[in-house]
CSV table of N, CA and C in Angstrom, one decimal:
chain,number,residue,atom,x,y,z
A,1,UNK,N,-15.1,49.3,-29.9
A,1,UNK,CA,-14.9,49.5,-28.3
A,1,UNK,C,-14.2,48.2,-27.7
A,2,UNK,N,-12.8,48.7,-26.6
A,2,UNK,CA,-12.0,47.7,-26.2
A,2,UNK,C,-12.5,47.3,-24.7
A,3,UNK,N,-12.6,46.4,-24.4
A,3,UNK,CA,-13.2,45.6,-23.3
A,3,UNK,C,-12.1,46.2,-22.1
A,4,UNK,N,-12.1,46.6,-20.9
A,4,UNK,CA,-11.3,46.6,-20.2
A,4,UNK,C,-10.9,45.3,-19.2
A,5,UNK,N,-9.9,45.4,-19.1
A,5,UNK,CA,-9.2,44.4,-18.2
A,5,UNK,C,-9.8,44.7,-16.6
A,6,UNK,N,-9.7,43.5,-15.9
A,6,UNK,CA,-10.0,43.2,-14.7
A,6,UNK,C,-9.4,42.7,-13.8
A,7,UNK,N,-9.2,43.1,-12.7
A,7,UNK,CA,-8.2,43.2,-11.5
A,7,UNK,C,-8.7,43.2,-10.5
A,8,UNK,N,-8.6,42.3,-9.6
A,8,UNK,CA,-8.9,42.0,-7.8
A,8,UNK,C,-7.7,42.0,-6.9
A,9,UNK,N,-7.5,43.0,-6.1
A,9,UNK,CA,-7.0,42.9,-4.7
A,9,UNK,C,-7.5,42.6,-3.5
A,10,UNK,N,-6.8,41.5,-3.1
A,10,UNK,CA,-6.9,40.7,-2.3
A,10,UNK,C,-5.9,40.9,-0.7
A,11,UNK,N,-6.9,41.0,0.2
A,11,UNK,CA,-6.3,41.2,1.5
A,11,UNK,C,-6.6,40.7,2.5
A,12,UNK,N,-6.5,40.6,3.8
A,12,UNK,CA,-7.3,40.0,5.0
A,12,UNK,C,-8.4,41.2,5.3
A,13,UNK,N,-8.0,42.3,5.8
A,13,UNK,CA,-9.3,43.2,5.9
A,13,UNK,C,-9.8,44.0,4.9
A,14,UNK,N,-9.5,44.4,4.0
A,14,UNK,CA,-10.1,45.3,2.9
A,14,UNK,C,-10.4,46.3,3.4
A,15,UNK,N,-9.4,47.0,4.3
A,15,UNK,CA,-9.6,48.5,4.7
A,15,UNK,C,-9.0,49.4,4.1
A,16,UNK,N,-7.4,49.1,3.8
A,16,UNK,CA,-6.6,49.9,3.5
A,16,UNK,C,-5.8,49.9,2.2
A,17,UNK,N,-4.9,48.8,2.2
A,17,UNK,CA,-4.0,48.5,0.6
A,17,UNK,C,-4.7,48.4,0.0
A,18,UNK,N,-5.9,47.3,0.3
A,18,UNK,CA,-6.0,46.9,-1.3
A,18,UNK,C,-7.2,47.8,-1.6
A,19,UNK,N,-7.7,48.8,-0.6
A,19,UNK,CA,-8.9,49.9,-1.1
A,19,UNK,C,-7.6,51.0,-1.7
A,20,UNK,N,-6.7,51.2,-1.5
A,20,UNK,CA,-6.0,52.3,-2.0
A,20,UNK,C,-5.4,51.8,-3.6
A,21,UNK,N,-5.5,50.7,-4.0
A,21,UNK,CA,-4.7,50.0,-4.8
A,21,UNK,C,-6.0,49.7,-5.8
A,22,UNK,N,-7.1,49.5,-5.2
A,22,UNK,CA,-8.3,49.6,-6.3
A,22,UNK,C,-8.8,51.2,-6.8
A,23,UNK,N,-8.5,52.2,-5.6
A,23,UNK,CA,-8.6,53.8,-6.3
A,23,UNK,C,-7.4,54.2,-7.3
A,24,UNK,N,-6.6,53.8,-6.9
A,24,UNK,CA,-5.2,54.4,-7.7
A,24,UNK,C,-5.3,53.6,-9.3
A,25,UNK,N,-5.6,52.6,-9.2
A,25,UNK,CA,-5.6,52.0,-10.6
A,25,UNK,C,-7.2,52.3,-11.3
A,26,UNK,N,-8.0,52.5,-10.8
A,26,UNK,CA,-9.5,52.8,-11.2
A,26,UNK,C,-9.2,54.2,-11.8
A,27,UNK,N,-8.3,55.2,-11.2
A,27,UNK,CA,-8.1,56.6,-11.2
A,27,UNK,C,-7.4,56.8,-12.3
A,28,UNK,N,-6.1,56.1,-12.3
A,28,UNK,CA,-4.8,56.4,-13.4
A,28,UNK,C,-4.9,55.4,-14.0
A,29,UNK,N,-5.4,54.4,-14.4
A,29,UNK,CA,-5.8,53.5,-15.5
A,29,UNK,C,-7.2,52.8,-16.0
A,30,UNK,N,-7.9,53.8,-15.7
A,30,UNK,CA,-9.6,53.6,-15.7
A,30,UNK,C,-10.1,53.1,-17.0
A,31,UNK,N,-9.2,53.9,-18.1
A,31,UNK,CA,-9.2,53.7,-19.2
A,31,UNK,C,-9.4,52.6,-19.8
A,32,UNK,N,-8.5,51.6,-19.5
A,32,UNK,CA,-8.1,50.4,-19.7
A,32,UNK,C,-8.3,49.1,-18.5
A,33,UNK,N,-8.4,49.6,-17.7
A,33,UNK,CA,-8.3,48.7,-16.2
A,33,UNK,C,-9.5,49.1,-15.7
A,34,UNK,N,-9.9,47.9,-15.0
A,34,UNK,CA,-11.2,47.9,-14.0
A,34,UNK,C,-10.8,47.3,-12.7
A,35,UNK,N,-10.6,48.0,-11.7
A,35,UNK,CA,-9.8,47.5,-10.4
A,35,UNK,C,-11.4,47.1,-9.2
A,36,UNK,N,-11.0,45.9,-8.6
A,36,UNK,CA,-11.7,45.6,-7.9
A,36,UNK,C,-11.1,45.0,-6.1
A,37,UNK,N,-11.8,45.4,-5.0
A,37,UNK,CA,-10.8,44.7,-3.8
A,37,UNK,C,-11.7,44.0,-3.1
A,38,UNK,N,-11.0,43.4,-2.2
A,38,UNK,CA,-11.7,42.3,-1.4
A,38,UNK,C,-10.6,41.8,-0.4
A,39,UNK,N,-11.6,41.3,0.8
A,39,UNK,CA,-10.5,40.7,2.0
A,39,UNK,C,-11.5,39.0,2.4
A,40,UNK,N,-10.6,38.4,3.1
A,40,UNK,CA,-11.1,37.3,3.6
A,40,UNK,C,-11.7,37.4,4.7
A,41,UNK,N,-11.3,38.3,5.7
A,41,UNK,CA,-12.0,38.5,6.7
A,41,UNK,C,-12.7,40.5,7.0
A,42,UNK,N,-13.1,40.6,6.1
A,42,UNK,CA,-13.1,42.4,6.1
A,42,UNK,C,-13.2,42.8,7.3
A,43,UNK,N,-12.6,44.4,7.3
A,43,UNK,CA,-13.0,45.3,8.8
A,43,UNK,C,-14.3,45.5,9.0
A,44,UNK,N,-15.1,45.8,7.8
A,44,UNK,CA,-16.3,46.5,7.7
A,44,UNK,C,-16.4,47.9,7.5
A,45,UNK,N,-15.1,48.4,7.1
A,45,UNK,CA,-15.1,50.0,7.0
A,45,UNK,C,-13.8,50.2,6.2
A,46,UNK,N,-13.6,51.6,5.6
A,46,UNK,CA,-12.2,51.8,4.7
A,46,UNK,C,-11.7,52.7,5.8
A,47,UNK,N,-10.5,52.4,6.0
A,47,UNK,CA,-9.4,53.1,7.1
A,47,UNK,C,-9.7,54.3,6.8
A,48,UNK,N,-9.8,55.4,7.7
A,48,UNK,CA,-9.9,57.0,7.5
A,48,UNK,C,-8.7,57.7,7.1
A,49,UNK,N,-7.6,56.8,7.5
A,49,UNK,CA,-6.1,57.3,6.9
A,49,UNK,C,-5.9,56.7,5.8
A,50,UNK,N,-6.4,56.0,4.9
A,50,UNK,CA,-6.5,55.3,3.7
A,50,UNK,C,-7.2,56.3,2.8
A,51,UNK,N,-8.5,57.2,3.7
A,51,UNK,CA,-9.5,57.7,2.6
A,51,UNK,C,-8.4,59.0,2.6
A,52,UNK,N,-7.9,59.5,3.5
A,52,UNK,CA,-7.1,60.8,3.6
A,52,UNK,C,-6.1,60.7,2.9
A,53,UNK,N,-5.3,59.7,2.8
A,53,UNK,CA,-4.2,59.7,1.9
A,53,UNK,C,-4.7,59.7,0.6
A,54,UNK,N,-5.5,58.8,0.2
A,54,UNK,CA,-6.0,59.2,-1.4
A,54,UNK,C,-6.6,60.4,-1.9
A,55,UNK,N,-7.3,61.0,-0.7
A,55,UNK,CA,-7.7,62.1,-0.6
A,55,UNK,C,-6.5,63.6,-1.4
A,56,UNK,N,-5.3,63.4,-0.2
A,56,UNK,CA,-4.5,63.9,-0.5
A,56,UNK,C,-3.7,64.2,-1.9
A,57,UNK,N,-4.0,62.4,-2.8
A,57,UNK,CA,-3.7,62.5,-4.4
A,57,UNK,C,-4.8,62.9,-5.2
A,58,UNK,N,-6.0,63.5,-5.0
A,58,UNK,CA,-7.0,64.0,-5.6
A,58,UNK,C,-7.8,62.8,-6.2
A,59,UNK,N,-8.1,61.6,-5.1
A,59,UNK,CA,-8.7,60.4,-5.4
A,59,UNK,C,-9.5,59.8,-4.3
A,60,UNK,N,-10.8,60.0,-4.5
A,60,UNK,CA,-12.0,60.1,-3.6
A,60,UNK,C,-12.9,58.4,-3.3
A,61,UNK,N,-11.8,58.0,-2.2
A,61,UNK,CA,-12.5,56.3,-2.0
A,61,UNK,C,-13.0,56.4,-0.9
A,62,UNK,N,-14.0,57.6,-0.3
A,62,UNK,CA,-14.8,58.2,0.8
A,62,UNK,C,-16.0,56.7,0.7
A,63,UNK,N,-16.5,56.3,-0.3
A,63,UNK,CA,-17.6,55.6,-0.7
A,63,UNK,C,-17.5,54.5,-0.6
A,64,UNK,N,-16.2,53.8,-0.6
A,64,UNK,CA,-15.6,52.5,-1.1
A,64,UNK,C,-16.7,51.9,0.3
A,65,UNK,N,-16.3,50.5,0.5
A,65,UNK,CA,-16.9,49.6,1.5
A,65,UNK,C,-16.3,48.4,1.8
A,66,UNK,N,-15.6,47.9,2.3
A,66,UNK,CA,-15.1,46.8,3.0
A,66,UNK,C,-16.0,45.6,2.5
A,67,UNK,N,-15.2,44.9,1.8
A,67,UNK,CA,-16.0,43.7,0.5
A,67,UNK,C,-15.5,42.4,1.4
A,68,UNK,N,-16.0,41.4,0.8
A,68,UNK,CA,-15.8,40.0,1.2
A,68,UNK,C,-15.4,39.2,-0.1
A,69,UNK,N,-14.4,38.4,-0.3
A,69,UNK,CA,-14.1,37.8,-1.1
A,69,UNK,C,-15.2,37.3,-2.0
A,70,UNK,N,-15.8,36.6,-1.2
A,70,UNK,CA,-16.8,35.5,-1.8
A,70,UNK,C,-17.8,36.6,-2.6
A,71,UNK,N,-18.0,37.8,-2.2
A,71,UNK,CA,-18.9,38.6,-3.3
A,71,UNK,C,-18.4,38.5,-5.0
A,72,UNK,N,-17.0,37.9,-5.0
A,72,UNK,CA,-16.6,37.6,-6.2
A,72,UNK,C,-16.3,36.5,-6.9
A,73,UNK,N,-17.4,35.2,-6.2
A,73,UNK,CA,-17.0,34.1,-6.3
A,73,UNK,C,-17.5,33.9,-7.7
A,74,UNK,N,-18.2,34.4,-8.5
A,74,UNK,CA,-18.6,34.2,-10.1
A,74,UNK,C,-18.0,35.3,-10.8
A,75,UNK,N,-17.2,35.9,-10.5
A,75,UNK,CA,-16.6,36.8,-11.0
A,75,UNK,C,-15.3,36.5,-11.9
A,76,UNK,N,-15.1,36.9,-13.1
A,76,UNK,CA,-13.7,36.2,-13.5
A,76,UNK,C,-13.0,38.1,-13.7
A,77,UNK,N,-11.3,37.4,-13.8
A,77,UNK,CA,-10.6,38.7,-13.5
A,77,UNK,C,-9.2,38.1,-14.4
A,78,UNK,N,-8.6,39.1,-15.1
A,78,UNK,CA,-7.5,38.5,-15.6
A,78,UNK,C,-6.2,38.6,-15.0
A,79,UNK,N,-6.1,39.4,-13.6
A,79,UNK,CA,-5.3,39.6,-12.9
A,79,UNK,C,-5.7,39.2,-11.3
A,80,UNK,N,-5.4,38.5,-10.4
A,80,UNK,CA,-6.1,38.6,-9.1
A,80,UNK,C,-4.3,39.1,-8.0
């Protein structure tokens, strides 16, 4: 069993681009990578247009939530 590499996508609001990046990596590279996303000042929601854009690609991020980077303080990642 191979351990998945871990990546954290950071931004300010964690409502669009970083959420989309997390969804894309988990969807297309999920056999080798585990992606997470967070922001320094989370918006408190995932932007509806980000959800819709990903839905058009067949990727559901509607259950994602905007997260603060502090939630990952103790976590380790291969890439940030």
